[in-house]
mmCIF file with all atom_site columns, C-alpha atoms in Angstrom:
data_model
loop_
_atom_site.group_PDB
_atom_site.id
_atom_site.type_symbol
_atom_site.label_atom_id
_atom_site.label_alt_id
_atom_site.label_comp_id
_atom_site.label_asym_id
_atom_site.label_entity_id
_atom_site.label_seq_id
_atom_site.pdbx_PDB_ins_code
_atom_site.Cartn_x
_atom_site.Cartn_y
_atom_site.Cartn_z
_atom_site.occupancy
_atom_site.B_iso_or_equiv
_atom_site.pdbx_formal_charge
_atom_site.auth_seq_id
_atom_site.auth_comp_id
_atom_site.auth_asym_id
_atom_site.auth_atom_id
_atom_site.pdbx_PDB_model_num
ATOM 1   C CA . MET A 1 1   ? 89.304  -75.392 17.314 1.00 0.00 ? 1   MET A CA 1
ATOM 2   C CA . THR A 1 2   ? 85.635  -76.075 17.912 1.00 0.00 ? 2   THR A CA 1
ATOM 3   C CA . ALA A 1 3   ? 82.858  -73.571 17.349 1.00 0.00 ? 3   ALA A CA 1
ATOM 4   C CA . SER A 1 4   ? 82.142  -73.320 21.085 1.00 0.00 ? 4   SER A CA 1
ATOM 5   C CA . VAL A 1 5   ? 85.786  -72.487 21.862 1.00 0.00 ? 5   VAL A CA 1
ATOM 6   C CA . ARG A 1 6   ? 85.813  -69.807 19.137 1.00 0.00 ? 6   ARG A CA 1
ATOM 7   C CA . ARG A 1 7   ? 82.581  -68.349 20.481 1.00 0.00 ? 7   ARG A CA 1
ATOM 8   C CA . LEU A 1 8   ? 84.013  -68.277 24.028 1.00 0.00 ? 8   LEU A CA 1
ATOM 9   C CA . ARG A 1 9   ? 87.155  -66.493 22.776 1.00 0.00 ? 9   ARG A CA 1
ATOM 10  C CA . ARG A 1 10  ? 85.039  -63.876 20.995 1.00 0.00 ? 10  ARG A CA 1
ATOM 11  C CA . VAL A 1 11  ? 83.025  -63.262 24.171 1.00 0.00 ? 11  VAL A CA 1
ATOM 12  C CA . ARG A 1 12  ? 86.217  -62.858 26.215 1.00 0.00 ? 12  ARG A CA 1
ATOM 13  C CA . THR A 1 13  ? 87.714  -60.543 23.613 1.00 0.00 ? 13  THR A CA 1
ATOM 14  C CA . ARG A 1 14  ? 84.633  -58.322 23.636 1.00 0.00 ? 14  ARG A CA 1
ATOM 15  C CA . ALA A 1 15  ? 84.801  -58.084 27.432 1.00 0.00 ? 15  ALA A CA 1
ATOM 16  C CA . ILE A 1 16  ? 88.236  -56.432 27.249 1.00 0.00 ? 16  ILE A CA 1
ATOM 17  C CA . PRO A 1 17  ? 87.737  -52.736 26.487 1.00 0.00 ? 17  PRO A CA 1
ATOM 18  C CA . SER A 1 18  ? 89.830  -50.739 24.098 1.00 0.00 ? 18  SER A CA 1
ATOM 19  C CA . TYR A 1 19  ? 91.751  -47.977 25.858 1.00 0.00 ? 19  TYR A CA 1
ATOM 20  C CA . LEU A 1 20  ? 92.152  -44.383 24.733 1.00 0.00 ? 20  LEU A CA 1
ATOM 21  C CA . VAL A 1 21  ? 94.746  -42.481 26.754 1.00 0.00 ? 21  VAL A CA 1
ATOM 22  C CA . VAL A 1 22  ? 95.222  -38.753 26.036 1.00 0.00 ? 22  VAL A CA 1
ATOM 23  C CA . ALA A 1 23  ? 97.908  -36.552 27.568 1.00 0.00 ? 23  ALA A CA 1
ATOM 24  C CA . GLN A 1 24  ? 99.808  -33.356 26.998 1.00 0.00 ? 24  GLN A CA 1
ATOM 25  C CA . SER A 1 25  ? 103.591 -33.609 26.974 1.00 0.00 ? 25  SER A CA 1
ATOM 26  C CA . ALA A 1 26  ? 103.680 -31.742 30.302 1.00 0.00 ? 26  ALA A CA 1
ATOM 27  C CA . ASP A 1 27  ? 101.826 -34.673 31.911 1.00 0.00 ? 27  ASP A CA 1
ATOM 28  C CA . LEU A 1 28  ? 104.155 -37.508 30.884 1.00 0.00 ? 28  LEU A CA 1
ATOM 29  C CA . ASP A 1 29  ? 104.705 -38.662 34.481 1.00 0.00 ? 29  ASP A CA 1
ATOM 30  C CA . ASP A 1 30  ? 100.952 -39.206 34.925 1.00 0.00 ? 30  ASP A CA 1
ATOM 31  C CA . LEU A 1 31  ? 100.850 -40.894 31.532 1.00 0.00 ? 31  LEU A CA 1
ATOM 32  C CA . ARG A 1 32  ? 103.653 -43.310 32.433 1.00 0.00 ? 32  ARG A CA 1
ATOM 33  C CA . LEU A 1 33  ? 101.920 -44.191 35.709 1.00 0.00 ? 33  LEU A CA 1
ATOM 34  C CA . THR A 1 34  ? 98.667  -44.944 33.918 1.00 0.00 ? 34  THR A CA 1
ATOM 35  C CA . LEU A 1 35  ? 100.338 -46.991 31.192 1.00 0.00 ? 35  LEU A CA 1
ATOM 36  C CA . ALA A 1 36  ? 102.062 -49.062 33.875 1.00 0.00 ? 36  ALA A CA 1
ATOM 37  C CA . MET A 1 37  ? 98.651  -49.868 35.387 1.00 0.00 ? 37  MET A CA 1
ATOM 38  C CA . LEU A 1 38  ? 97.090  -51.108 32.145 1.00 0.00 ? 38  LEU A CA 1
ATOM 39  C CA . PRO A 1 39  ? 96.569  -54.857 31.854 1.00 0.00 ? 39  PRO A CA 1
ATOM 40  C CA . ILE A 1 40  ? 99.188  -56.620 29.727 1.00 0.00 ? 40  ILE A CA 1
ATOM 41  C CA . CYS A 1 41  ? 96.411  -57.622 27.285 1.00 0.00 ? 41  CYS A CA 1
ATOM 42  C CA . ALA A 1 42  ? 95.229  -54.006 26.842 1.00 0.00 ? 42  ALA A CA 1
ATOM 43  C CA . HIS A 1 43  ? 94.758  -52.680 23.339 1.00 0.00 ? 43  HIS A CA 1
ATOM 44  C CA . GLY A 1 44  ? 94.053  -49.203 22.039 1.00 0.00 ? 44  GLY A CA 1
ATOM 45  C CA . ARG A 1 45  ? 95.633  -45.824 21.404 1.00 0.00 ? 45  ARG A CA 1
ATOM 46  C CA . VAL A 1 46  ? 97.787  -43.368 23.334 1.00 0.00 ? 46  VAL A CA 1
ATOM 47  C CA . ILE A 1 47  ? 97.639  -39.772 22.077 1.00 0.00 ? 47  ILE A CA 1
ATOM 48  C CA . VAL A 1 48  ? 100.311 -37.339 23.275 1.00 0.00 ? 48  VAL A CA 1
ATOM 49  C CA . VAL A 1 49  ? 100.107 -33.662 22.315 1.00 0.00 ? 49  VAL A CA 1
ATOM 50  C CA . ALA A 1 50  ? 103.620 -32.218 22.061 1.00 0.00 ? 50  ALA A CA 1
ATOM 51  C CA . GLU A 1 51  ? 105.012 -28.727 21.653 1.00 0.00 ? 51  GLU A CA 1
ATOM 52  C CA . PRO A 1 52  ? 106.651 -27.848 18.312 1.00 0.00 ? 52  PRO A CA 1
ATOM 53  C CA . GLY A 1 53  ? 110.196 -29.249 18.231 1.00 0.00 ? 53  GLY A CA 1
ATOM 54  C CA . GLU A 1 54  ? 109.712 -31.318 21.391 1.00 0.00 ? 54  GLU A CA 1
ATOM 55  C CA . GLN A 1 55  ? 110.954 -34.911 21.448 1.00 0.00 ? 55  GLN A CA 1
ATOM 56  C CA . ILE A 1 56  ? 108.930 -37.524 23.336 1.00 0.00 ? 56  ILE A CA 1
ATOM 57  C CA . ALA A 1 57  ? 110.946 -40.414 24.771 1.00 0.00 ? 57  ALA A CA 1
ATOM 58  C CA . PRO A 1 58  ? 109.646 -43.914 23.991 1.00 0.00 ? 58  PRO A CA 1
ATOM 59  C CA . LEU A 1 59  ? 106.888 -45.063 26.335 1.00 0.00 ? 59  LEU A CA 1
ATOM 60  C CA . ALA A 1 60  ? 106.587 -48.512 27.921 1.00 0.00 ? 60  ALA A CA 1
ATOM 61  C CA . LEU A 1 61  ? 103.154 -49.872 27.051 1.00 0.00 ? 61  LEU A CA 1
ATOM 62  C CA . PRO A 1 62  ? 101.371 -53.140 26.261 1.00 0.00 ? 62  PRO A CA 1
ATOM 63  C CA . SER A 1 63  ? 102.215 -54.565 22.841 1.00 0.00 ? 63  SER A CA 1
ATOM 64  C CA . ARG A 1 64  ? 98.695  -54.026 21.476 1.00 0.00 ? 64  ARG A CA 1
ATOM 65  C CA . MET A 1 65  ? 98.721  -50.301 22.239 1.00 0.00 ? 65  MET A CA 1
ATOM 66  C CA . SER A 1 66  ? 99.910  -47.753 19.686 1.00 0.00 ? 66  SER A CA 1
ATOM 67  C CA . VAL A 1 67  ? 101.133 -44.202 20.228 1.00 0.00 ? 67  VAL A CA 1
ATOM 68  C CA . THR A 1 68  ? 100.271 -41.098 18.230 1.00 0.00 ? 68  THR A CA 1
ATOM 69  C CA . VAL A 1 69  ? 102.345 -38.011 18.983 1.00 0.00 ? 69  VAL A CA 1
ATOM 70  C CA . ARG A 1 70  ? 100.463 -34.967 17.733 1.00 0.00 ? 70  ARG A CA 1
ATOM 71  C CA . VAL A 1 71  ? 102.692 -31.918 17.398 1.00 0.00 ? 71  VAL A CA 1
ATOM 72  C CA . ARG A 1 72  ? 100.524 -28.866 17.742 1.00 0.00 ? 72  ARG A CA 1
ATOM 73  C CA . ARG A 1 73  ? 101.047 -25.867 15.497 1.00 0.00 ? 73  ARG A CA 1
ATOM 74  C CA . ALA A 1 74  ? 102.603 -22.811 17.136 1.00 0.00 ? 74  ALA A CA 1
ATOM 75  C CA . GLU A 1 75  ? 99.339  -20.843 16.904 1.00 0.00 ? 75  GLU A CA 1
ATOM 76  C CA . GLN A 1 76  ? 97.240  -23.770 18.135 1.00 0.00 ? 76  GLN A CA 1
ATOM 77  C CA . GLY A 1 77  ? 96.584  -24.670 21.755 1.00 0.00 ? 77  GLY A CA 1
ATOM 78  C CA . ALA A 1 78  ? 97.189  -28.162 23.121 1.00 0.00 ? 78  ALA A CA 1
ATOM 79  C CA . ALA A 1 79  ? 93.462  -28.662 23.678 1.00 0.00 ? 79  ALA A CA 1
ATOM 80  C CA . ALA A 1 80  ? 92.650  -27.877 20.030 1.00 0.00 ? 80  ALA A CA 1
ATOM 81  C CA . ALA A 1 81  ? 95.282  -30.320 18.762 1.00 0.00 ? 81  ALA A CA 1
ATOM 82  C CA . ALA A 1 82  ? 94.034  -33.020 21.126 1.00 0.00 ? 82  ALA A CA 1
ATOM 83  C CA . LEU A 1 83  ? 90.397  -32.405 20.165 1.00 0.00 ? 83  LEU A CA 1
ATOM 84  C CA . GLN A 1 84  ? 91.154  -32.818 16.453 1.00 0.00 ? 84  GLN A CA 1
ATOM 85  C CA . THR A 1 85  ? 93.086  -36.036 17.012 1.00 0.00 ? 85  THR A CA 1
ATOM 86  C CA . VAL A 1 86  ? 90.589  -37.539 19.459 1.00 0.00 ? 86  VAL A CA 1
ATOM 87  C CA . HIS A 1 87  ? 87.673  -36.592 17.201 1.00 0.00 ? 87  HIS A CA 1
ATOM 88  C CA . ALA A 1 88  ? 89.296  -38.430 14.281 1.00 0.00 ? 88  ALA A CA 1
ATOM 89  C CA . TRP A 1 89  ? 89.942  -41.495 16.457 1.00 0.00 ? 89  TRP A CA 1
ATOM 90  C CA . ALA A 1 90  ? 86.454  -41.457 17.992 1.00 0.00 ? 90  ALA A CA 1
ATOM 91  C CA . SER A 1 91  ? 84.759  -41.050 14.606 1.00 0.00 ? 91  SER A CA 1
ATOM 92  C CA . GLU A 1 92  ? 86.310  -44.340 13.582 1.00 0.00 ? 92  GLU A CA 1
ATOM 93  C CA . MET A 1 93  ? 86.232  -46.299 16.840 1.00 0.00 ? 93  MET A CA 1
ATOM 94  C CA . LEU A 1 94  ? 82.968  -45.121 18.439 1.00 0.00 ? 94  LEU A CA 1
ATOM 95  C CA . CYS A 1 95  ? 80.728  -45.277 15.376 1.00 0.00 ? 95  CYS A CA 1
ATOM 96  C CA . ASP A 1 96  ? 78.267  -47.646 17.083 1.00 0.00 ? 96  ASP A CA 1
ATOM 97  C CA . SER A 1 97  ? 78.753  -46.620 20.723 1.00 0.00 ? 97  SER A CA 1
ATOM 98  C CA . GLU A 1 98  ? 75.028  -46.011 21.258 1.00 0.00 ? 98  GLU A CA 1
ATOM 99  C CA . ARG A 1 99  ? 74.645  -49.802 21.422 1.00 0.00 ? 99  ARG A CA 1
ATOM 100 C CA . ASP A 1 100 ? 77.156  -50.094 24.260 1.00 0.00 ? 100 ASP A CA 1
ATOM 101 C CA . ASP A 1 101 ? 76.128  -51.238 27.692 1.00 0.00 ? 101 ASP A CA 1
ATOM 102 C CA . PRO A 1 102 ? 77.142  -48.359 30.036 1.00 0.00 ? 102 PRO A CA 1
ATOM 103 C CA . SER A 1 103 ? 78.134  -50.878 32.723 1.00 0.00 ? 103 SER A CA 1
ATOM 104 C CA . GLU A 1 104 ? 80.597  -52.581 30.322 1.00 0.00 ? 104 GLU A CA 1
ATOM 105 C CA . PRO A 1 105 ? 81.782  -49.989 27.780 1.00 0.00 ? 105 PRO A CA 1
ATOM 106 C CA . ARG A 1 106 ? 83.829  -51.061 24.752 1.00 0.00 ? 106 ARG A CA 1
ATOM 107 C CA . VAL A 1 107 ? 86.180  -48.117 25.256 1.00 0.00 ? 107 VAL A CA 1
ATOM 108 C CA . VAL A 1 108 ? 87.705  -46.696 28.421 1.00 0.00 ? 108 VAL A CA 1
ATOM 109 C CA . ALA A 1 109 ? 89.144  -43.210 27.934 1.00 0.00 ? 109 ALA A CA 1
ATOM 110 C CA . TRP A 1 110 ? 91.636  -41.568 30.279 1.00 0.00 ? 110 TRP A CA 1
ATOM 111 C CA . VAL A 1 111 ? 92.627  -37.897 30.082 1.00 0.00 ? 111 VAL A CA 1
ATOM 112 C CA . ALA A 1 112 ? 95.795  -36.885 31.919 1.00 0.00 ? 112 ALA A CA 1
ATOM 113 C CA . GLY A 1 113 ? 96.633  -33.595 33.489 1.00 0.00 ? 113 GLY A CA 1
ATOM 114 C CA . SER A 1 114 ? 95.297  -30.970 35.808 1.00 0.00 ? 114 SER A CA 1
ATOM 115 C CA . ASP A 1 115 ? 94.011  -28.543 33.161 1.00 0.00 ? 115 ASP A CA 1
ATOM 116 C CA . ALA A 1 116 ? 90.276  -28.620 33.894 1.00 0.00 ? 116 ALA A CA 1
ATOM 117 C CA . ALA A 1 117 ? 89.340  -26.939 30.603 1.00 0.00 ? 117 ALA A CA 1
ATOM 118 C CA . PHE A 1 118 ? 91.357  -29.525 28.637 1.00 0.00 ? 118 PHE A CA 1
ATOM 119 C CA . ILE A 1 119 ? 89.696  -32.400 30.495 1.00 0.00 ? 119 ILE A CA 1
ATOM 120 C CA . ASP A 1 120 ? 86.199  -30.909 30.160 1.00 0.00 ? 120 ASP A CA 1
ATOM 121 C CA . GLU A 1 121 ? 86.542  -30.271 26.419 1.00 0.00 ? 121 GLU A CA 1
ATOM 122 C CA . LEU A 1 122 ? 87.739  -33.806 25.728 1.00 0.00 ? 122 LEU A CA 1
ATOM 123 C CA . GLY A 1 123 ? 85.087  -35.255 28.037 1.00 0.00 ? 123 GLY A CA 1
ATOM 124 C CA . HIS A 1 124 ? 82.365  -33.294 26.268 1.00 0.00 ? 124 HIS A CA 1
ATOM 125 C CA . LEU A 1 125 ? 83.621  -34.411 22.851 1.00 0.00 ? 125 LEU A CA 1
ATOM 126 C CA . LEU A 1 126 ? 83.737  -38.087 23.819 1.00 0.00 ? 126 LEU A CA 1
ATOM 127 C CA . CYS A 1 127 ? 80.583  -38.276 25.938 1.00 0.00 ? 127 CYS A CA 1
ATOM 128 C CA . GLU A 1 128 ? 78.192  -35.862 24.264 1.00 0.00 ? 128 GLU A CA 1
ATOM 129 C CA . GLY A 1 129 ? 79.714  -35.850 20.790 1.00 0.00 ? 129 GLY A CA 1
ATOM 130 C CA . HIS A 1 130 ? 80.432  -39.554 20.373 1.00 0.00 ? 130 HIS A CA 1
ATOM 131 C CA . GLY A 1 131 ? 78.182  -41.269 22.922 1.00 0.00 ? 131 GLY A CA 1
ATOM 132 C CA . LEU A 1 132 ? 80.849  -42.637 25.257 1.00 0.00 ? 132 LEU A CA 1
ATOM 133 C CA . PRO A 1 133 ? 79.217  -43.376 28.632 1.00 0.00 ? 133 PRO A CA 1
ATOM 134 C CA . GLY A 1 134 ? 80.393  -40.947 31.316 1.00 0.00 ? 134 GLY A CA 1
ATOM 135 C CA . THR A 1 135 ? 81.418  -43.909 33.472 1.00 0.00 ? 135 THR A CA 1
ATOM 136 C CA . ALA A 1 136 ? 83.998  -44.856 30.821 1.00 0.00 ? 136 ALA A CA 1
ATOM 137 C CA . LEU A 1 137 ? 85.865  -41.536 31.065 1.00 0.00 ? 137 LEU A CA 1
ATOM 138 C CA . ARG A 1 138 ? 88.626  -41.289 33.662 1.00 0.00 ? 138 ARG A CA 1
ATOM 139 C CA . THR A 1 139 ? 90.758  -38.349 34.698 1.00 0.00 ? 139 THR A CA 1
ATOM 140 C CA . GLY A 1 140 ? 93.849  -38.013 36.856 1.00 0.00 ? 140 GLY A CA 1
ATOM 141 C CA . ALA A 1 141 ? 96.838  -40.292 37.265 1.00 0.00 ? 141 ALA A CA 1
ATOM 142 C CA . GLY A 1 142 ? 96.291  -44.015 37.175 1.00 0.00 ? 142 GLY A CA 1
ATOM 143 C CA . PHE A 1 143 ? 92.639  -44.117 36.133 1.00 0.00 ? 143 PHE A CA 1
ATOM 144 C CA . GLY A 1 144 ? 91.306  -41.782 38.784 1.00 0.00 ? 144 GLY A CA 1
ATOM 145 C CA . ALA A 1 145 ? 87.729  -40.647 39.236 1.00 0.00 ? 145 ALA A CA 1
ATOM 146 C CA . ALA A 1 146 ? 85.090  -41.501 36.657 1.00 0.00 ? 146 ALA A CA 1
ATOM 147 C CA . ARG A 1 147 ? 83.082  -38.691 35.094 1.00 0.00 ? 147 ARG A CA 1
ATOM 148 C CA . ALA A 1 148 ? 79.572  -38.454 36.521 1.00 0.00 ? 148 ALA A CA 1
#
């Protein structure tokens, strides 16, 4: 493989964002819809917050995506469990996000569900806390509206 071909592959690889998809177990239908809409070459993380003792059925997703099921403690809300897990992920994956071009972010985050407080808390953590551009945060089923 020549140097120019390798360079072209690196450029193409950088153009494909990493996906972060976060959902509560109550929003699995929205999650499945969104995962079905991801490109086959998508890579990233799916975080599902489950109730204690709840079993999550396997999800169909691109081969480069991984799933983390976070079982919340009985005294902990779903938002708190999601915030801890997303913060840990973002601390590792968004360490140099201030260099990102807002028109082509390295990470696209999607938060499922209709719980406005849950969505706002995660949006605040990712955008204000970790520098993710607001245009890279989606809410609703199937990559709905971008955050302003």
